[in-house]
PDB file of C-alpha atoms in Angstrom:
ATOM      1  CA  MET A 126       0.000   0.000   0.000  1.00 67.00           C
ATOM      2  CA  GLN A 127       1.309   3.458  -0.889  1.00 73.00           C
ATOM      3  CA  THR A 128       2.705   5.482   2.020  1.00 75.00           C
ATOM      4  CA  ASN A 129       0.272   8.359   1.554  1.00 77.00           C
ATOM      5  CA  LYS A 130      -2.634   5.932   1.971  1.00 87.00           C
ATOM      6  CA  LEU A 131      -1.329   4.877   5.376  1.00 90.00           C
ATOM      7  CA  ILE A 132      -1.981   8.313   6.868  1.00 89.00           C
ATOM      8  CA  SER A 133      -5.479   9.642   7.428  1.00 90.00           C
ATOM      9  CA  GLU A 134      -6.300  12.946   5.762  1.00 86.00           C
ATOM     10  CA  LYS A 135      -7.039  14.204   9.279  1.00 86.00           C
ATOM     11  CA  PHE A 136      -3.304  13.985  10.038  1.00 85.00           C
ATOM     12  CA  ARG A 137      -1.824  14.996   6.683  1.00 77.00           C
ATOM     13  CA  ASN A 138      -1.903  18.736   7.384  1.00 74.00           C
ATOM     14  CA  LEU A 139      -0.179  18.607  10.748  1.00 70.00           C
ATOM     15  CA  GLU A 140       2.650  21.064  11.195  1.00 55.00           C
ATOM     16  CA  GLY A 141       6.232  19.835  11.218  1.00 57.00           C
ATOM     17  CA  SER A 142       7.952  16.812   9.745  1.00 65.00           C
ATOM     18  CA  LEU A 143       6.031  13.612  10.444  1.00 73.00           C
ATOM     19  CA  ASN A 144       7.745  10.268  10.912  1.00 85.00           C
ATOM     20  CA  LEU A 145       5.602   7.281   9.884  1.00 88.00           C
ATOM     21  CA  VAL A 146       6.391   4.021  11.697  1.00 90.00           C
ATOM     22  CA  GLU A 147       4.824   0.571  11.979  1.00 89.00           C
ATOM     23  CA  LEU A 148       2.795   0.581  15.195  1.00 86.00           C
ATOM     24  CA  TYR A 149       4.027  -2.599  16.869  1.00 82.00           C
ATOM     25  CA  SER A 150       7.724  -2.068  16.104  1.00 83.00           C
ATOM     26  CA  GLU A 151       8.084   1.355  17.760  1.00 84.00           C
ATOM     27  CA  ASN A 152       8.522   1.575  21.526  1.00 84.00           C
ATOM     28  CA  ILE A 153       6.296   4.597  22.172  1.00 87.00           C
ATOM     29  CA  PHE A 154       3.359   2.990  20.360  1.00 87.00           C
ATOM     30  CA  SER A 155       3.864  -0.618  21.428  1.00 80.00           C
ATOM     31  CA  GLN A 156       3.855   0.598  25.046  1.00 79.00           C
ATOM     32  CA  TYR A 157       0.689   2.602  24.453  1.00 81.00           C
ATOM     33  CA  TYR A 158      -0.944  -0.439  22.834  1.00 76.00           C
ATOM     34  CA  SER A 159       0.019  -2.644  25.787  1.00 71.00           C
ATOM     35  CA  ASP A 160      -1.311  -0.110  28.290  1.00 72.00           C
ATOM     36  CA  ILE A 161      -4.741   0.233  26.682  1.00 69.00           C
ATOM     37  CA  GLN A 162      -5.438  -3.464  26.155  1.00 63.00           C
ATOM     38  CA  THR A 163      -8.430  -4.696  28.085  1.00 56.00           C
ATOM     39  CA  GLU A 164      -7.646  -7.724  30.175  1.00 59.00           C
ATOM     40  CA  ASN A 165     -10.599  -9.754  28.964  1.00 60.00           C
ATOM     41  CA  PHE A 166     -11.896  -8.615  25.562  1.00 66.00           C
ATOM     42  CA  LEU A 167     -15.567  -9.667  25.365  1.00 70.00           C
ATOM     43  CA  ASN A 168     -14.808 -12.347  27.972  1.00 79.00           C
ATOM     44  CA  ASP A 169     -12.505 -14.135  25.526  1.00 88.00           C
ATOM     45  CA  LEU A 170      -9.937 -15.325  28.081  1.00 92.00           C
ATOM     46  CA  GLU A 171     -12.449 -17.270  30.134  1.00 90.00           C
ATOM     47  CA  TYR A 172     -13.868 -18.737  26.967  1.00 91.00           C
ATOM     48  CA  TYR A 173     -10.460 -19.968  25.797  1.00 94.00           C
ATOM     49  CA  LYS A 174      -9.889 -21.551  29.184  1.00 94.00           C
ATOM     50  CA  SER A 175     -13.153 -23.451  28.786  1.00 93.00           C
ATOM     51  CA  ARG A 176     -12.125 -24.786  25.358  1.00 94.00           C
ATOM     52  CA  LEU A 177      -8.488 -25.670  26.064  1.00 96.00           C
ATOM     53  CA  THR A 178      -7.062 -28.456  28.200  1.00 96.00           C
ATOM     54  CA  LYS A 179      -3.886 -28.368  30.244  1.00 95.00           C
ATOM     55  CA  SER A 180      -2.623 -31.532  28.568  1.00 96.00           C
ATOM     56  CA  GLU A 181      -2.563 -29.883  25.121  1.00 96.00           C
ATOM     57  CA  ASN A 182       0.416 -28.282  23.446  1.00 97.00           C
ATOM     58  CA  ILE A 183      -0.856 -24.804  22.567  1.00 98.00           C
ATOM     59  CA  ILE A 184       0.707 -22.173  20.322  1.00 98.00           C
ATOM     60  CA  GLU A 185      -0.547 -18.610  20.415  1.00 98.00           C
ATOM     61  CA  LEU A 186       0.153 -17.012  17.047  1.00 98.00           C
ATOM     62  CA  ALA A 187       1.106 -13.323  17.091  1.00 96.00           C
ATOM     63  CA  SER A 188       1.107 -13.364  20.890  1.00 95.00           C
ATOM     64  CA  GLY A 189       1.869  -9.642  21.261  1.00 90.00           C
ATOM     65  CA  SER A 190       2.547  -8.443  24.795  1.00 89.00           C
ATOM     66  CA  GLY A 191       1.024 -11.504  26.430  1.00 91.00           C
ATOM     67  CA  ARG A 192      -2.537 -10.505  27.325  1.00 90.00           C
ATOM     68  CA  ILE A 193      -3.705 -14.083  26.717  1.00 94.00           C
ATOM     69  CA  LEU A 194      -0.463 -16.040  27.022  1.00 96.00           C
ATOM     70  CA  ILE A 195       0.513 -14.840  30.494  1.00 94.00           C
ATOM     71  CA  PRO A 196      -2.708 -15.771  32.360  1.00 94.00           C
ATOM     72  CA  LEU A 197      -2.950 -19.098  30.521  1.00 96.00           C
ATOM     73  CA  ALA A 198       0.652 -19.970  31.398  1.00 96.00           C
ATOM     74  CA  GLU A 199       0.114 -18.971  35.016  1.00 96.00           C
ATOM     75  CA  ASP A 200      -3.013 -21.122  35.164  1.00 96.00           C
ATOM     76  CA  GLY A 201      -1.029 -24.199  34.114  1.00 96.00           C
ATOM     77  CA  TYR A 202      -1.717 -24.380  30.378  1.00 97.00           C
ATOM     78  CA  ASN A 203       1.133 -25.656  28.224  1.00 97.00           C
ATOM     79  CA  ILE A 204       1.423 -22.663  25.902  1.00 98.00           C
ATOM     80  CA  VAL A 205       4.129 -20.933  23.872  1.00 98.00           C
ATOM     81  CA  GLY A 206       3.813 -17.802  21.779  1.00 98.00           C
ATOM     82  CA  ILE A 207       5.228 -16.776  18.430  1.00 98.00           C
ATOM     83  CA  GLU A 208       5.706 -13.054  17.902  1.00 96.00           C
ATOM     84  CA  LYS A 209       7.762 -11.253  15.239  1.00 95.00           C
ATOM     85  CA  GLU A 210       7.978  -7.861  16.968  1.00 92.00           C
ATOM     86  CA  LYS A 211      10.678  -7.747  19.633  1.00 91.00           C
ATOM     87  CA  GLU A 212       9.161  -4.567  21.049  1.00 89.00           C
ATOM     88  CA  MET A 213       5.950  -6.423  21.883  1.00 90.00           C
ATOM     89  CA  ILE A 214       7.799  -9.272  23.591  1.00 93.00           C
ATOM     90  CA  MET A 215       9.783  -6.786  25.684  1.00 89.00           C
ATOM     91  CA  LYS A 216       6.518  -5.332  26.991  1.00 86.00           C
ATOM     92  CA  MET A 217       5.733  -8.641  28.713  1.00 88.00           C
ATOM     93  CA  GLU A 218       6.428  -8.413  32.409  1.00 84.00           C
ATOM     94  CA  LYS A 219       6.420 -12.191  32.747  1.00 88.00           C
ATOM     95  CA  HIS A 220       7.047 -15.329  30.682  1.00 93.00           C
ATOM     96  CA  GLN A 221       9.121 -13.807  27.900  1.00 94.00           C
ATOM     97  CA  ASP A 222      10.916 -17.159  27.847  1.00 95.00           C
ATOM     98  CA  LYS A 223       7.726 -18.743  26.516  1.00 97.00           C
ATOM     99  CA  VAL A 224       7.724 -16.607  23.358  1.00 97.00           C
ATOM    100  CA  ILE A 225       9.627 -17.410  20.171  1.00 98.00           C
ATOM    101  CA  HIS A 226      10.815 -14.283  18.378  1.00 97.00           C
ATOM    102  CA  GLU A 227       9.907 -15.221  14.817  1.00 97.00           C
ATOM    103  CA  ASN A 228       7.465 -14.571  11.988  1.00 97.00           C
ATOM    104  CA  ILE A 229       4.636 -17.123  12.154  1.00 98.00           C
ATOM    105  CA  PHE A 230       5.020 -17.725   8.407  1.00 98.00           C
ATOM    106  CA  CYS A 231       8.567 -19.062   8.763  1.00 97.00           C
ATOM    107  CA  VAL A 232       7.269 -22.633   8.829  1.00 97.00           C
ATOM    108  CA  GLU A 233      10.624 -24.322   8.281  1.00 96.00           C
ATOM    109  CA  LYS A 234      12.183 -22.535  11.258  1.00 97.00           C
ATOM    110  CA  LEU A 235       9.138 -23.394  13.386  1.00 98.00           C
ATOM    111  CA  LYS A 236       8.778 -26.960  12.149  1.00 97.00           C
ATOM    112  CA  LYS A 237       9.434 -28.494  15.571  1.00 96.00           C
ATOM    113  CA  GLU A 238       6.771 -26.365  17.253  1.00 97.00           C
ATOM    114  CA  TYR A 239       4.151 -26.667  14.512  1.00 98.00           C
ATOM    115  CA  SER A 240       4.516 -30.415  14.127  1.00 96.00           C
ATOM    116  CA  ARG A 241       3.821 -31.128  17.798  1.00 95.00           C
ATOM    117  CA  THR A 242       1.110 -28.570  18.607  1.00 97.00           C
ATOM    118  CA  ASP A 243      -2.423 -29.710  19.385  1.00 97.00           C
ATOM    119  CA  CYS A 244      -4.060 -26.294  19.100  1.00 97.00           C
ATOM    120  CA  LEU A 245      -3.287 -23.003  17.397  1.00 98.00           C
ATOM    121  CA  LEU A 246      -4.752 -19.996  19.189  1.00 98.00           C
ATOM    122  CA  LEU A 247      -5.226 -16.674  17.388  1.00 97.00           C
ATOM    123  CA  PRO A 248      -7.084 -14.284  19.733  1.00 93.00           C
ATOM    124  CA  ALA A 249      -7.535 -10.501  19.824  1.00 87.00           C
ATOM    125  CA  THR A 250      -8.946 -10.569  16.270  1.00 90.00           C
ATOM    126  CA  SER A 251      -5.343 -10.994  15.068  1.00 94.00           C
ATOM    127  CA  ILE A 252      -6.561 -12.807  11.948  1.00 96.00           C
ATOM    128  CA  SER A 253      -7.134  -9.272  10.645  1.00 95.00           C
ATOM    129  CA  LEU A 254      -3.359  -8.792  10.454  1.00 94.00           C
ATOM    130  CA  PHE A 255      -3.098 -11.327   7.639  1.00 96.00           C
ATOM    131  CA  SER A 256      -4.720 -11.890   4.280  1.00 95.00           C
ATOM    132  CA  LEU A 257      -6.810 -15.053   4.160  1.00 97.00           C
ATOM    133  CA  GLU A 258      -4.708 -16.268   1.228  1.00 97.00           C
ATOM    134  CA  ASN A 259      -1.485 -16.046   3.246  1.00 97.00           C
ATOM    135  CA  PHE A 260      -3.046 -17.574   6.337  1.00 98.00           C
ATOM    136  CA  ALA A 261      -4.501 -20.447   4.313  1.00 98.00           C
ATOM    137  CA  GLU A 262      -1.040 -21.109   2.893  1.00 98.00           C
ATOM    138  CA  LEU A 263       0.347 -21.225   6.437  1.00 98.00           C
ATOM    139  CA  LEU A 264      -2.275 -23.722   7.601  1.00 97.00           C
ATOM    140  CA  ASN A 265      -1.801 -25.887   4.518  1.00 97.00           C
ATOM    141  CA  SER A 266       1.926 -26.037   5.260  1.00 97.00           C
ATOM    142  CA  ILE A 267       1.340 -26.972   8.897  1.00 97.00           C
ATOM    143  CA  LYS A 268      -1.235 -29.661   8.134  1.00 94.00           C
ATOM    144  CA  ILE A 269       1.310 -31.554   6.031  1.00 94.00           C
ATOM    145  CA  MET A 270       3.282 -32.247   9.219  1.00 94.00           C
ATOM    146  CA  ASN A 271       0.371 -32.221  11.672  1.00 94.00           C
ATOM    147  CA  LYS A 272      -2.837 -34.090  10.865  1.00 89.00           C
ATOM    148  CA  GLY A 273      -4.467 -33.611  14.275  1.00 89.00           C
ATOM    149  CA  LEU A 274      -4.503 -29.832  14.243  1.00 93.00           C
ATOM    150  CA  ARG A 275      -7.103 -27.698  15.974  1.00 96.00           C
ATOM    151  CA  ILE A 276      -7.446 -23.919  15.702  1.00 97.00           C
ATOM    152  CA  ILE A 277      -9.399 -21.321  17.660  1.00 97.00           C
ATOM    153  CA  LEU A 278      -9.600 -17.736  16.422  1.00 96.00           C
ATOM    154  CA  ASP A 279     -11.899 -14.756  16.660  1.00 94.00           C
ATOM    155  CA  VAL A 280     -13.100 -12.062  14.281  1.00 93.00           C
ATOM    156  CA  TYR A 281     -14.751  -8.686  14.802  1.00 90.00           C
ATOM    157  CA  ASN A 282     -16.477  -6.282  12.438  1.00 90.00           C
ATOM    158  CA  LEU A 283     -13.731  -3.654  12.397  1.00 91.00           C
ATOM    159  CA  ARG A 284     -15.926  -1.065  10.703  1.00 91.00           C
ATOM    160  CA  LYS A 285     -17.444  -0.536  14.140  1.00 89.00           C
ATOM    161  CA  PHE A 286     -14.186   1.215  15.066  1.00 88.00           C
ATOM    162  CA  LEU A 287     -14.185   3.751  12.209  1.00 92.00           C
ATOM    163  CA  SER A 288     -13.725   7.338  13.407  1.00 88.00           C
ATOM    164  CA  GLU A 289     -14.996  10.619  12.022  1.00 87.00           C
ATOM    165  CA  LYS A 290     -12.285  12.581  13.799  1.00 90.00           C
ATOM    166  CA  PRO A 291      -9.245  11.815  15.995  1.00 93.00           C
ATOM    167  CA  LYS A 292      -9.742  11.088  19.658  1.00 92.00           C
ATOM    168  CA  LYS A 293      -7.335  12.563  22.183  1.00 92.00           C
ATOM    169  CA  GLU A 294      -5.691  10.872  25.141  1.00 90.00           C
ATOM    170  CA  ILE A 295      -3.029  12.260  27.472  1.00 90.00           C
ATOM    171  CA  THR A 296      -0.766   9.823  29.317  1.00 86.00           C
ATOM    172  CA  GLU A 297       2.551  10.062  31.130  1.00 86.00           C
ATOM    173  CA  LYS A 298       4.154   9.358  27.745  1.00 87.00           C
ATOM    174  CA  GLY A 299       2.595  12.450  26.167  1.00 91.00           C
ATOM    175  CA  THR A 300      -0.404  13.403  24.043  1.00 92.00           C
ATOM    176  CA  PHE A 301      -1.852  10.890  21.608  1.00 93.00           C
ATOM    177  CA  TYR A 302      -4.480  11.308  18.892  1.00 92.00           C
ATOM    178  CA  TYR A 303      -5.906   8.175  17.266  1.00 92.00           C
ATOM    179  CA  LEU A 304      -8.497   7.071  14.749  1.00 94.00           C
ATOM    180  CA  ASN A 305      -9.433   4.265  12.355  1.00 94.00           C
ATOM    181  CA  PHE A 306     -10.215   4.863   8.693  1.00 95.00           C
ATOM    182  CA  GLU A 307     -10.940   2.716   5.656  1.00 93.00           C
ATOM    183  CA  GLU A 308      -8.657   2.481   2.619  1.00 91.00           C
ATOM    184  CA  ASP A 309      -8.588  -0.127  -0.178  1.00 86.00           C
ATOM    185  CA  ASN A 310     -10.930  -2.468   1.718  1.00 85.00           C
ATOM    186  CA  CYS A 311      -8.670  -2.375   4.783  1.00 93.00           C
ATOM    187  CA  ILE A 312      -9.086  -0.680   8.141  1.00 95.00           C
ATOM    188  CA  ILE A 313      -6.062   1.437   9.008  1.00 95.00           C
ATOM    189  CA  TYR A 314      -5.322   2.524  12.558  1.00 93.00           C
ATOM    190  CA  ASN A 315      -3.386   5.770  13.001  1.00 93.00           C
ATOM    191  CA  ILE A 316      -2.037   7.095  16.253  1.00 93.00           C
ATOM    192  CA  PHE A 317      -0.173  10.404  16.398  1.00 92.00           C
ATOM    193  CA  HIS A 318       2.244  11.184  19.237  1.00 92.00           C
ATOM    194  CA  LYS A 319       2.469  14.948  19.473  1.00 89.00           C
ATOM    195  CA  GLU A 320       5.785  15.197  21.317  1.00 90.00           C
ATOM    196  CA  SER A 321       7.763  12.996  18.913  1.00 89.00           C
ATOM    197  CA  GLN A 322       5.816  13.968  15.784  1.00 89.00           C
ATOM    198  CA  LYS A 323       5.478  10.278  14.967  1.00 90.00           C
ATOM    199  CA  ILE A 324       2.489   8.511  13.459  1.00 91.00           C
ATOM    200  CA  GLY A 325       2.110   4.813  14.123  1.00 91.00           C
ATOM    201  CA  TYR A 326       0.018   2.760  11.756  1.00 92.00           C
ATOM    202  CA  SER A 327      -1.429  -0.725  11.547  1.00 92.00           C
ATOM    203  CA  VAL A 328      -3.192  -2.160   8.499  1.00 93.00           C
ATOM    204  CA  LYS A 329      -5.947  -4.691   9.140  1.00 94.00           C
ATOM    205  CA  PHE A 330      -8.130  -6.777   6.857  1.00 95.00           C
ATOM    206  CA  ASN A 331     -11.805  -6.557   7.780  1.00 92.00           C
ATOM    207  CA  HIS A 332     -12.546 -10.238   7.203  1.00 94.00           C
ATOM    208  CA  ASN A 333     -16.092 -11.537   7.080  1.00 91.00           C
ATOM    209  CA  TRP A 334     -16.596 -14.480   9.422  1.00 93.00           C
ATOM    210  CA  LYS A 335     -18.205 -16.440   6.600  1.00 94.00           C
ATOM    211  CA  ASP A 336     -15.053 -16.073   4.488  1.00 95.00           C
ATOM    212  CA  ILE A 337     -12.927 -17.360   7.361  1.00 97.00           C
ATOM    213  CA  VAL A 338     -15.197 -20.370   7.792  1.00 96.00           C
ATOM    214  CA  SER A 339     -15.045 -21.072   4.052  1.00 97.00           C
ATOM    215  CA  MET A 340     -11.245 -20.810   4.061  1.00 97.00           C
ATOM    216  CA  LEU A 341     -10.909 -23.273   6.932  1.00 97.00           C
ATOM    217  CA  GLN A 342     -13.335 -25.739   5.355  1.00 96.00           C
ATOM    218  CA  LYS A 343     -11.402 -25.743   2.078  1.00 96.00           C
ATOM    219  CA  ILE A 344      -8.250 -26.665   3.987  1.00 95.00           C
ATOM    220  CA  GLY A 345     -10.011 -29.604   5.614  1.00 94.00           C
ATOM    221  CA  PHE A 346     -11.258 -28.329   8.953  1.00 96.00           C
ATOM    222  CA  TYR A 347     -14.586 -29.186  10.470  1.00 95.00           C
ATOM    223  CA  VAL A 348     -15.730 -25.722  11.572  1.00 96.00           C
ATOM    224  CA  LYS A 349     -18.218 -24.359  14.060  1.00 92.00           C
ATOM    225  CA  ILE A 350     -19.047 -20.928  15.423  1.00 90.00           C
ATOM    226  CA  THR A 351     -18.640 -21.459  19.130  1.00 80.00           C
ATOM    227  CA  ASN A 352     -19.397 -18.088  20.703  1.00 71.00           C
ATOM    228  CA  PRO A 353     -21.525 -15.923  18.398  1.00 70.00           C
ATOM    229  CA  GLN A 354     -22.214 -12.367  19.517  1.00 76.00           C
ATOM    230  CA  LYS A 355     -23.226  -9.241  17.640  1.00 80.00           C
ATOM    231  CA  ASP A 356     -20.295  -8.275  15.379  1.00 86.00           C
ATOM    232  CA  TYR A 357     -17.985 -10.729  17.188  1.00 90.00           C
ATOM    233  CA  PHE A 358     -17.449 -14.429  16.534  1.00 92.00           C
ATOM    234  CA  ILE A 359     -15.130 -17.101  17.893  1.00 94.00           C
ATOM    235  CA  ILE A 360     -14.461 -19.797  15.325  1.00 96.00           C
ATOM    236  CA  GLU A 361     -13.112 -23.249  16.077  1.00 96.00           C
ATOM    237  CA  GLY A 362     -11.810 -25.688  13.501  1.00 96.00           C
ATOM    238  CA  VAL A 363     -10.720 -29.305  13.872  1.00 95.00           C
ATOM    239  CA  MET A 364      -8.914 -31.215  11.130  1.00 89.00           C
ATOM    240  CA  HIS A 365     -10.834 -34.120   9.660  1.00 73.00           C
ATOM    241  CA  GLU A 366      -9.200 -37.437  10.497  1.00 59.00           C
TER     242      GLU A 366
END
């Protein structure tokens, strides 16, 4: 996507020289993201606990700063995370040793982990970080080495977060303005840090839950919607034997 499309028109006329950075790779923004995370998004943590067993080998894909991984690990679940952004891992106060610093798509490097996992967990609507084509390719690669795979993920209608104008928040780290806007069928999150004149961005695909179900079925998963709510769905897939 072209650079100019990554910045909302609401921020394009700001005074000074703006520095555009990827949200999760920059300390000031990764810290802000970690601070604002809700501990239990739509009661998802308790739901995952009800669907996982402590005898399973669990991998959390794109585990971020550990909102889900840390409480599961502390409750006795056998879980490891895979996260490509070192900044996000460093924000974890506990259990950094349970996170592999790697891109989830590097299947060959992660062959040992993927071949022995019982369940892939992708919470926090993180499926929106990837195209369905790329994610399907990942799952197809994993299923070659792992026929008993299970996956649990969630999806949210991201258009609910679209903003007409930036919202302001002042923290000990400075003044932030943030909004979500739509561009090329993606939802782009912008957050401007006034003191550093930096804009963090994150591009997300607003996937339809039906498309995710269809993708999983084509790969060979038996799929069910396990926790339907308005605009929010948790989807579970189990590989056919």
